[in-house]
């Protein structure tokens, strides 16, 4: 297993780019597959999760070329063009591949079986199984229909209006993607705003999508037309550099070309509320998504309270926000984040364990945590931690290591490639002495 060896870092300086947005990269492959014509994707994230989506759609009969890691060409087969796979569809570690592909497969009159790694086989099927069955798909899964491997046979769907029990873009997207194949209007009603990349991209591909407040609807059957997609940098990856810039004394980092879709930019709002010196520069729009450069300077952070509507806007950033909170003065209270328990790991548990390893006090709550800030980044003590196979835990641990006094070791760091290939290299470019070993 790969490990990262990280000593206390001096000031981090310079400009950096982050890989393409994971959510948008997945969707570009999926919509490209269902569209008529050729979809060229640039800025694609060549991380393990998005490569799993490519592999699954190839197994469904779609021709997909990848002339270089960040350029992907999808030869769309149209709305009726997918073919029954000959073997299991393997989603690896990717929940987005699992849930969104189930939405697509609900519309296909053939049988597919999806499975993935040990983390995927612990993730709940019912969150999409319930609405997709209501639409007419047949879904069977292990443990009474609750855990992958999952078998789906779709076709002949009815449109539904589905009220999501919690704000989840994955569930909303699965319902809308299935809605492409149902005759009439399919609506997903969310209790709070979640990322809207599916709605934006579907519209770009020519689908009749309406969004009114918390209701997102699509009219089926839809014919999608291929579109070029330019993927912005992933704000969820930028988050690690932003927090590194805040907590390593003397730092100044410019993270260029980051997607700042308001359904994703909660990390910037939360850090600014904690006193972070972050400025949003050169705001522009690229392929229907807002993009900017983010400048961050070392900052004296104070604790904050995160709950309610902001949570879905920063759900993937909670491990790294907890690292920022660990360096802050005062307590940070995080609530309404029970969704963290069904991510790549139980991220409430793994984040708390990570902070404790660095000597920070944390109270675990059912739906969040209270981080008792150490008041000074250098009060963290170098630690040895295990990623538990979770990419965001590995990277949060690495960023804490930059601030901590003494050397830290992050074991099981190969999972970083799930979303941020080149992470260690990026830290080195900014001046950190990150070593890699077995
Ligand atoms: C994602 C949605 C989020 C997020 C995940 C990617 C997406 O999950 O945690 O990493 O691309 O739609 P939920 O919306 O299910 O919370």
Short mmCIF file of C-alpha atoms and ligand atoms in Angstrom, two decimals:
data_model
loop_
_atom_site.label_atom_id
_atom_site.label_comp_id
_atom_site.label_asym_id
_atom_site.label_seq_id
_atom_site.Cartn_x
_atom_site.Cartn_y
_atom_site.Cartn_z
CA UNK A 1 0.00 0.00 0.00
CA UNK A 2 1.28 3.47 -0.86
CA UNK A 3 1.96 5.93 1.91
CA UNK A 4 2.70 9.63 2.10
CA UNK A 5 5.38 10.90 4.47
CA UNK A 6 4.80 14.57 5.30
CA UNK A 7 6.90 16.82 7.54
CA UNK A 8 5.73 20.17 8.91
CA UNK A 9 5.46 22.53 5.92
CA UNK A 10 6.78 26.06 5.56
CA UNK A 11 4.72 28.62 3.63
CA UNK A 12 2.96 27.20 0.55
CA UNK A 13 3.25 29.52 -2.41
CA UNK A 14 2.25 29.60 -6.04
CA UNK A 15 -0.50 28.87 -8.52
CA UNK A 16 -2.06 25.45 -9.01
CA UNK A 17 -4.79 23.81 -11.03
CA UNK A 18 -6.90 20.95 -9.81
CA UNK A 19 -8.22 18.05 -11.92
CA UNK A 20 -11.63 18.24 -13.58
CA UNK A 21 -14.87 18.08 -11.63
CA UNK A 22 -15.80 14.52 -10.75
CA UNK A 23 -19.58 14.99 -10.80
CA UNK A 24 -19.50 16.75 -14.18
CA UNK A 25 -17.07 14.21 -15.70
CA UNK A 26 -19.39 11.29 -14.81
CA UNK A 27 -22.43 13.05 -16.23
CA UNK A 28 -20.67 14.03 -19.46
CA UNK A 29 -19.91 10.37 -20.22
CA UNK A 30 -23.44 9.25 -19.36
CA UNK A 31 -25.30 11.93 -21.30
CA UNK A 32 -22.83 11.58 -24.17
CA UNK A 33 -23.66 7.86 -24.30
CA UNK A 34 -27.41 8.55 -24.50
CA UNK A 35 -27.13 11.39 -27.02
CA UNK A 36 -27.14 11.28 -30.78
CA UNK A 37 -23.75 12.28 -32.15
CA UNK A 38 -20.23 12.59 -30.79
CA UNK A 39 -19.59 14.29 -27.44
CA UNK A 40 -16.08 15.64 -26.92
CA UNK A 41 -15.15 16.16 -23.29
CA UNK A 42 -12.14 18.25 -22.32
CA UNK A 43 -10.79 18.69 -18.81
CA UNK A 44 -12.15 15.23 -17.92
CA UNK A 45 -11.09 13.89 -14.51
CA UNK A 46 -8.97 10.78 -15.18
CA UNK A 47 -9.56 9.59 -11.61
CA UNK A 48 -10.50 6.00 -10.83
CA UNK A 49 -14.19 6.84 -10.24
CA UNK A 50 -14.74 8.43 -13.63
CA UNK A 51 -12.75 5.67 -15.34
CA UNK A 52 -15.26 3.26 -13.77
CA UNK A 53 -18.07 5.17 -15.51
CA UNK A 54 -16.23 4.90 -18.84
CA UNK A 55 -15.73 1.15 -18.30
CA UNK A 56 -19.42 0.60 -17.46
CA UNK A 57 -20.67 2.49 -20.50
CA UNK A 58 -18.21 0.67 -22.75
CA UNK A 59 -19.62 -2.57 -21.34
CA UNK A 60 -23.08 -1.23 -22.30
CA UNK A 61 -21.93 -1.05 -25.91
CA UNK A 62 -20.79 2.57 -26.16
CA UNK A 63 -17.63 3.39 -28.06
CA UNK A 64 -15.52 5.74 -25.93
CA UNK A 65 -12.05 6.97 -26.84
CA UNK A 66 -9.60 8.61 -24.49
CA UNK A 67 -6.84 10.06 -26.70
CA UNK A 68 -5.22 11.61 -23.66
CA UNK A 69 -6.13 11.32 -19.97
CA UNK A 70 -8.24 14.49 -19.86
CA UNK A 71 -9.85 14.17 -23.34
CA UNK A 72 -12.71 11.77 -23.84
CA UNK A 73 -14.74 11.20 -27.00
CA UNK A 74 -18.09 9.49 -26.54
CA UNK A 75 -19.84 8.09 -29.60
CA UNK A 76 -23.45 8.44 -28.50
CA UNK A 77 -25.86 5.67 -29.40
CA UNK A 78 -29.06 7.64 -28.91
CA UNK A 79 -31.79 7.01 -26.36
CA UNK A 80 -32.34 3.40 -27.44
CA UNK A 81 -28.75 2.51 -28.15
CA UNK A 82 -27.44 0.83 -24.99
CA UNK A 83 -26.91 -2.93 -25.15
CA UNK A 84 -27.23 -5.60 -22.48
CA UNK A 85 -23.80 -6.10 -20.88
CA UNK A 86 -22.27 -9.56 -21.13
CA UNK A 87 -20.80 -9.46 -17.67
CA UNK A 88 -21.11 -7.67 -14.33
CA UNK A 89 -20.84 -3.87 -14.43
CA UNK A 90 -18.04 -3.06 -11.98
CA UNK A 91 -18.29 0.47 -10.50
CA UNK A 92 -15.13 0.19 -8.39
CA UNK A 93 -15.33 2.69 -5.50
CA UNK A 94 -17.75 5.03 -7.28
CA UNK A 95 -21.13 5.69 -5.69
CA UNK A 96 -22.00 8.19 -8.41
CA UNK A 97 -21.45 5.52 -11.08
CA UNK A 98 -23.63 3.09 -9.13
CA UNK A 99 -26.57 5.40 -8.46
CA UNK A 100 -26.70 7.37 -11.71
CA UNK A 101 -26.16 4.29 -13.89
CA UNK A 102 -29.07 2.60 -12.09
CA UNK A 103 -31.20 5.57 -13.16
CA UNK A 104 -30.14 5.09 -16.79
CA UNK A 105 -30.61 1.31 -16.63
CA UNK A 106 -34.14 1.71 -15.25
CA UNK A 107 -35.02 2.81 -18.78
CA UNK A 108 -33.42 -0.17 -20.54
CA UNK A 109 -35.38 -3.32 -21.42
CA UNK A 110 -32.55 -5.66 -20.46
CA UNK A 111 -30.91 -7.03 -17.35
CA UNK A 112 -27.71 -5.71 -15.78
CA UNK A 113 -25.90 -6.56 -12.56
CA UNK A 114 -23.81 -3.90 -10.80
CA UNK A 115 -21.23 -4.39 -8.12
CA UNK A 116 -18.09 -2.69 -6.82
CA UNK A 117 -15.41 -2.77 -4.15
CA UNK A 118 -16.00 -3.55 -0.46
CA UNK A 119 -17.05 0.07 0.25
CA UNK A 120 -19.62 0.05 -2.58
CA UNK A 121 -21.03 -3.24 -1.30
CA UNK A 122 -21.93 -1.45 1.94
CA UNK A 123 -23.75 1.44 0.26
CA UNK A 124 -27.55 1.57 0.34
CA UNK A 125 -29.48 0.58 -2.80
CA UNK A 126 -32.92 1.57 -1.54
CA UNK A 127 -32.34 5.31 -1.87
CA UNK A 128 -32.67 4.85 -5.65
CA UNK A 129 -34.38 1.43 -5.54
CA UNK A 130 -37.58 2.89 -4.07
CA UNK A 131 -38.25 5.55 -6.75
CA UNK A 132 -36.97 3.45 -9.65
CA UNK A 133 -39.28 0.57 -8.66
CA UNK A 134 -42.17 3.03 -8.47
CA UNK A 135 -41.40 3.96 -12.06
CA UNK A 136 -41.58 0.31 -13.09
CA UNK A 137 -38.04 -1.08 -12.93
CA UNK A 138 -37.40 -4.48 -11.37
CA UNK A 139 -34.54 -4.33 -8.87
CA UNK A 140 -33.10 -7.12 -6.78
CA UNK A 141 -30.21 -6.75 -4.37
CA UNK A 142 -28.43 -8.55 -1.59
CA UNK A 143 -29.80 -8.36 2.00
CA UNK A 144 -33.46 -7.89 1.12
CA UNK A 145 -32.86 -5.48 -1.70
CA UNK A 146 -30.61 -3.16 0.31
CA UNK A 147 -26.97 -3.77 -0.69
CA UNK A 148 -25.00 -4.34 -3.95
CA UNK A 149 -24.51 -6.45 -5.99
CA UNK A 150 -27.75 -5.20 -7.52
CA UNK A 151 -29.65 -6.56 -10.51
CA UNK A 152 -31.87 -4.26 -12.52
CA UNK A 153 -34.23 -4.91 -15.37
CA UNK A 154 -35.82 -1.78 -16.77
CA UNK A 155 -38.06 -0.59 -19.56
CA UNK A 156 -41.64 0.73 -19.94
CA UNK A 157 -41.35 3.34 -17.18
CA UNK A 158 -44.08 5.57 -15.83
CA UNK A 159 -43.31 9.15 -14.82
CA UNK A 160 -43.52 9.87 -11.09
CA UNK A 161 -43.33 12.79 -8.71
CA UNK A 162 -40.93 11.69 -6.04
CA UNK A 163 -40.23 13.50 -2.77
CA UNK A 164 -36.69 12.71 -1.64
CA UNK A 165 -36.34 11.92 2.08
CA UNK A 166 -33.05 13.87 2.16
CA UNK A 167 -31.21 16.23 -0.19
CA UNK A 168 -29.18 13.97 -2.48
CA UNK A 169 -28.01 14.89 -5.97
CA UNK A 170 -27.32 11.24 -6.68
CA UNK A 171 -30.91 10.22 -5.95
CA UNK A 172 -32.38 13.25 -7.73
CA UNK A 173 -30.17 12.50 -10.74
CA UNK A 174 -31.15 8.82 -10.84
CA UNK A 175 -34.84 9.81 -10.92
CA UNK A 176 -34.30 12.44 -13.64
CA UNK A 177 -32.19 10.11 -15.78
CA UNK A 178 -34.87 7.42 -15.54
CA UNK A 179 -37.40 10.15 -16.38
CA UNK A 180 -35.73 10.56 -19.78
CA UNK A 181 -37.26 7.18 -20.69
CA UNK A 182 -40.76 7.65 -19.17
CA UNK A 183 -43.65 9.09 -21.19
CA UNK A 184 -44.55 12.40 -19.47
CA UNK A 185 -43.10 14.60 -16.75
CA UNK A 186 -40.97 13.07 -13.98
CA UNK A 187 -40.33 15.31 -10.98
CA UNK A 188 -37.89 15.05 -8.07
CA UNK A 189 -38.72 17.24 -5.06
CA UNK A 190 -35.78 17.83 -2.68
CA UNK A 191 -35.91 19.05 0.93
CA UNK A 192 -32.91 21.33 0.24
CA UNK A 193 -30.85 22.40 -2.76
CA UNK A 194 -28.27 19.84 -3.91
CA UNK A 195 -25.79 20.00 -6.80
CA UNK A 196 -27.59 20.68 -10.07
CA UNK A 197 -25.07 19.50 -12.68
CA UNK A 198 -27.52 16.93 -14.07
CA UNK A 199 -30.22 19.55 -14.65
CA UNK A 200 -27.75 21.98 -16.26
CA UNK A 201 -26.16 19.39 -18.51
CA UNK A 202 -29.45 17.75 -19.52
CA UNK A 203 -30.67 21.15 -20.62
CA UNK A 204 -27.43 21.70 -22.56
CA UNK A 205 -28.02 18.37 -24.32
CA UNK A 206 -31.50 19.52 -25.34
CA UNK A 207 -33.79 17.87 -22.77
CA UNK A 208 -36.91 19.67 -21.57
CA UNK A 209 -35.86 20.31 -17.93
CA UNK A 210 -37.67 22.63 -15.55
CA UNK A 211 -36.49 23.75 -12.16
CA UNK A 212 -38.83 25.61 -9.80
CA UNK A 213 -37.48 26.00 -6.29
CA UNK A 214 -36.90 22.51 -4.94
CA UNK A 215 -38.67 20.77 -7.85
CA UNK A 216 -36.67 19.50 -10.81
CA UNK A 217 -38.59 17.96 -13.71
CA UNK A 218 -37.80 16.36 -17.02
CA UNK A 219 -40.16 15.48 -19.87
CA UNK A 220 -39.74 12.10 -21.51
CA UNK A 221 -39.16 10.49 -23.81
CA UNK A 222 -36.21 12.79 -24.41
CA UNK A 223 -33.88 12.94 -27.39
CA UNK A 224 -30.45 14.20 -26.40
CA UNK A 225 -28.07 15.86 -28.85
CA UNK A 226 -24.29 15.55 -28.39
CA UNK A 227 -22.55 18.64 -27.01
CA UNK A 228 -18.94 19.55 -26.34
CA UNK A 229 -18.32 19.61 -22.58
CA UNK A 230 -15.54 21.61 -20.94
CA UNK A 231 -15.12 20.39 -17.37
CA UNK A 232 -14.07 23.00 -14.78
CA UNK A 233 -11.65 22.21 -11.94
CA UNK A 234 -13.26 20.34 -9.06
CA UNK A 235 -14.04 22.60 -6.09
CA UNK A 236 -14.04 19.48 -3.92
CA UNK A 237 -10.36 18.97 -4.83
CA UNK A 238 -9.59 22.70 -4.62
CA UNK A 239 -10.91 22.53 -1.04
CA UNK A 240 -7.76 20.68 0.10
CA UNK A 241 -5.51 23.41 -1.30
CA UNK A 242 -7.74 26.16 0.09
CA UNK A 243 -7.55 24.74 3.61
CA UNK A 244 -3.80 24.10 3.24
CA UNK A 245 -3.39 27.76 2.26
CA UNK A 246 -5.41 28.88 5.30
CA UNK A 247 -3.66 26.78 7.93
CA UNK A 248 0.01 26.71 6.87
CA UNK A 249 1.45 29.99 8.22
CA UNK A 250 2.71 32.45 5.59
CA UNK A 251 0.99 30.74 2.63
CA UNK A 252 -0.56 32.30 -0.46
CA UNK A 253 -2.02 30.05 -3.16
CA UNK A 254 -3.97 30.80 -6.33
CA UNK A 255 -6.17 27.86 -7.39
CA UNK A 256 -7.07 28.46 -11.03
CA UNK A 257 -10.20 27.58 -13.04
CA UNK A 258 -12.35 26.11 -10.31
CA UNK A 259 -16.07 25.43 -10.75
CA UNK A 260 -17.99 27.65 -8.33
CA UNK A 261 -21.53 26.45 -9.05
CA UNK A 262 -23.52 27.85 -6.08
CA UNK A 263 -24.79 24.35 -5.25
CA UNK A 264 -21.16 23.35 -4.63
CA UNK A 265 -19.48 26.45 -3.21
CA UNK A 266 -20.47 26.05 0.44
CA UNK A 267 -16.81 25.39 1.29
CA UNK A 268 -15.89 28.96 0.31
CA UNK A 269 -18.77 30.41 2.34
CA UNK A 270 -17.92 28.26 5.36
CA UNK A 271 -14.22 29.08 5.30
CA UNK A 272 -14.94 32.79 4.86
CA UNK A 273 -17.32 32.63 7.83
CA UNK A 274 -14.40 31.14 9.79
CA UNK A 275 -12.28 34.17 8.89
CA UNK A 276 -10.43 32.70 5.90
CA UNK A 277 -8.89 35.22 3.52
CA UNK A 278 -10.23 33.84 0.25
CA UNK A 279 -10.98 35.99 -2.78
CA UNK A 280 -12.93 34.90 -5.84
CA UNK A 281 -11.24 36.29 -8.96
CA UNK A 282 -11.89 36.30 -12.73
CA UNK A 283 -15.44 34.95 -12.48
CA UNK A 284 -16.61 33.58 -15.84
CA UNK A 285 -18.91 30.93 -17.31
CA UNK A 286 -17.66 27.80 -19.08
CA UNK A 287 -20.11 25.42 -20.78
CA UNK A 288 -23.02 26.45 -18.55
CA UNK A 289 -21.06 26.30 -15.28
CA UNK A 290 -19.63 29.28 -13.33
CA UNK A 291 -15.83 29.20 -12.97
CA UNK A 292 -13.32 31.41 -11.10
CA UNK A 293 -9.79 31.54 -9.71
CA UNK A 294 -9.63 31.30 -5.92
CA UNK A 295 -6.87 33.06 -3.99
CA UNK A 296 -6.22 32.08 -0.39
CA UNK A 297 -3.84 33.52 2.20
CA UNK A 298 -2.93 32.08 5.58
CA UNK A 299 -5.65 33.10 8.02
CA UNK A 300 -6.52 33.04 11.68
CA UNK A 301 -9.58 30.83 11.73
CA UNK A 302 -12.37 30.78 14.30
CA UNK A 303 -14.96 28.09 14.95
CA UNK A 304 -18.35 28.20 13.27
CA UNK A 305 -21.65 26.39 13.11
CA UNK A 306 -22.66 24.43 10.00
CA UNK A 307 -26.17 23.01 9.68
CA UNK A 308 -29.24 23.02 7.46
CA UNK A 309 -29.20 24.16 3.84
CA UNK A 310 -25.44 24.70 3.61
CA UNK A 311 -24.69 21.01 4.29
CA UNK A 312 -25.54 19.59 0.83
CA UNK A 313 -23.47 22.46 -0.65
CA UNK A 314 -20.33 21.20 1.10
CA UNK A 315 -21.11 17.57 1.94
CA UNK A 316 -17.90 16.17 0.42
CA UNK A 317 -15.79 18.90 2.05
CA UNK A 318 -16.67 18.13 5.66
CA UNK A 319 -13.52 16.05 6.35
CA UNK A 320 -11.26 18.89 5.18
CA UNK A 321 -13.43 21.55 6.84
CA UNK A 322 -13.02 19.59 10.06
CA UNK A 323 -9.24 19.94 9.61
CA UNK A 324 -9.70 23.71 9.26
CA UNK A 325 -11.90 23.63 12.37
CA UNK A 326 -9.18 21.70 14.22
CA UNK A 327 -6.76 24.59 13.64
CA UNK A 328 -9.31 27.29 14.53
CA UNK A 329 -9.96 29.04 17.80
CA UNK A 330 -13.14 27.80 19.48
CA UNK A 331 -15.61 25.05 18.64
CA UNK A 332 -17.09 24.15 15.26
CA UNK A 333 -20.47 22.43 15.37
CA UNK A 334 -21.51 20.37 12.32
CA UNK A 335 -25.10 19.04 12.25
CA UNK A 336 -27.62 17.67 9.71
CA UNK A 337 -24.79 15.74 8.04
CA UNK A 338 -26.02 12.18 8.62
CA UNK A 339 -25.47 11.55 4.86
CA UNK A 340 -21.76 11.33 5.71
CA UNK A 341 -22.35 7.93 7.28
CA UNK A 342 -23.06 6.36 3.88
CA UNK A 343 -20.13 7.78 1.89
CA UNK A 344 -16.93 5.90 0.93
CA UNK A 345 -16.53 5.36 4.68
CA UNK A 346 -18.63 6.48 7.63
CA UNK A 347 -17.04 9.92 7.37
CA UNK A 348 -18.26 11.09 10.76
CA UNK A 349 -16.32 8.24 12.34
CA UNK A 350 -13.27 8.40 10.06
CA UNK A 351 -12.97 12.20 10.29
CA UNK A 352 -13.21 12.11 14.09
CA UNK A 353 -10.55 9.38 14.25
CA UNK A 354 -8.29 11.42 11.96
CA UNK A 355 -8.53 14.57 14.09
CA UNK A 356 -7.99 12.65 17.32
CA UNK A 357 -4.82 11.11 15.86
CA UNK A 358 -3.52 14.67 15.44
CA UNK A 359 -4.35 15.38 19.09
CA UNK A 360 -7.57 17.35 18.50
CA UNK A 361 -10.65 16.80 20.69
CA UNK A 362 -13.87 15.86 18.85
CA UNK A 363 -17.34 14.90 20.06
CA UNK A 364 -19.18 12.62 17.67
CA UNK A 365 -22.88 13.31 17.13
CA UNK A 366 -25.39 11.12 15.34
CA UNK A 367 -25.57 13.58 12.41
CA UNK A 368 -22.28 15.45 12.71
CA UNK A 369 -19.58 16.40 15.19
CA UNK A 370 -18.20 19.11 17.43
CA UNK A 371 -14.56 19.93 16.75
CA UNK A 372 -12.77 21.63 19.64
CA UNK A 373 -10.30 23.82 17.75
CA UNK A 374 -6.69 23.71 18.93
CA UNK A 375 -6.44 27.49 18.36
CA UNK A 376 -3.18 27.18 16.42
CA UNK A 377 -2.35 24.92 13.46
CA UNK A 378 1.05 24.18 14.97
CA UNK A 379 -0.67 22.73 18.05
CA UNK A 380 -1.51 19.63 15.98
CA UNK A 381 0.96 16.79 16.58
CA UNK A 382 2.35 14.70 13.70
CA UNK A 383 0.44 11.45 13.41
CA UNK A 384 0.24 8.13 11.63
CA UNK A 385 -3.13 7.58 10.04
CA UNK A 386 -4.84 5.08 7.77
CA UNK A 387 -7.10 6.33 4.97
CA UNK A 388 -9.48 3.34 5.40
CA UNK A 389 -9.55 3.43 1.58
CA UNK A 390 -11.32 6.81 1.53
CA UNK A 391 -9.71 9.36 -0.82
CA UNK A 392 -11.01 12.40 1.02
CA UNK A 393 -9.83 11.09 4.40
CA UNK A 394 -6.34 10.47 2.95
CA UNK A 395 -6.16 14.04 1.58
CA UNK A 396 -7.62 15.64 4.71
CA UNK A 397 -4.98 13.75 6.70
CA UNK A 398 -2.24 14.99 4.38
CA UNK A 399 -3.33 18.63 4.74
CA UNK A 400 -3.46 18.34 8.53
CA UNK A 401 0.08 16.93 8.33
CA UNK A 402 1.34 20.12 6.64
CA UNK A 403 0.27 22.14 9.67
CA UNK A 404 1.19 19.63 12.37
CA UNK A 405 4.52 19.68 14.21
CA UNK A 406 6.69 16.67 13.34
CA UNK A 407 6.43 14.10 10.59
CA UNK A 408 3.15 12.39 9.69
CA UNK A 409 2.50 9.25 7.69
CA UNK A 410 -0.69 8.66 5.67
CA UNK A 411 -1.11 4.96 4.97
CA UNK A 412 -3.32 3.63 2.19
CA UNK A 413 -2.80 6.84 0.20
CA UNK A 414 -3.24 5.23 -3.25
CA UNK A 415 -7.00 5.88 -2.99
CA UNK A 416 -6.25 9.59 -3.58
CA UNK A 417 -6.34 8.67 -7.30
CA UNK A 418 -10.11 8.16 -7.00
CA UNK A 419 -10.62 11.92 -7.33
CA UNK A 420 -7.27 13.77 -7.33
CA UNK A 421 -4.53 12.10 -9.36
CA UNK A 422 -1.34 14.13 -8.87
CA UNK A 423 -2.31 15.37 -5.39
CA UNK A 424 1.12 14.80 -3.79
CA UNK A 425 2.84 16.36 -6.81
CA UNK A 426 0.61 19.44 -6.50
CA UNK A 427 1.59 19.87 -2.82
CA UNK A 428 5.27 19.57 -3.78
CA UNK A 429 4.86 22.25 -6.47
CA UNK A 430 3.52 24.57 -3.77
CA UNK A 431 6.61 23.91 -1.63
CA UNK A 432 5.70 21.00 0.67
CA UNK A 433 8.22 18.17 1.07
CA UNK A 434 5.81 15.29 0.51
CA UNK A 435 7.53 11.90 0.27
CA UNK A 436 5.93 8.81 -1.23
CA UNK A 437 6.73 5.25 -0.18
CA UNK A 438 5.38 1.74 0.04
C1 LIG B 1 -22.56 13.48 -6.00
C2 LIG B 1 -23.45 13.80 -5.03
C3 LIG B 1 -23.16 13.72 -3.60
C4 LIG B 1 -21.67 13.62 -3.32
C5 LIG B 1 -20.98 12.67 -4.23
C6 LIG B 1 -21.18 13.05 -5.69
C7 LIG B 1 -22.97 13.59 -7.40
O1 LIG B 1 -23.83 12.62 -3.06
O2 LIG B 1 -21.43 13.26 -1.98
O3 LIG B 1 -19.58 12.64 -3.97
O4 LIG B 1 -22.10 13.61 -8.30
O5 LIG B 1 -24.18 13.67 -7.65
P1 LIG B 1 -25.36 12.78 -2.51
O6 LIG B 1 -25.98 13.81 -3.34
O7 LIG B 1 -26.02 11.49 -2.69
O8 LIG B 1 -25.20 13.20 -1.09
#
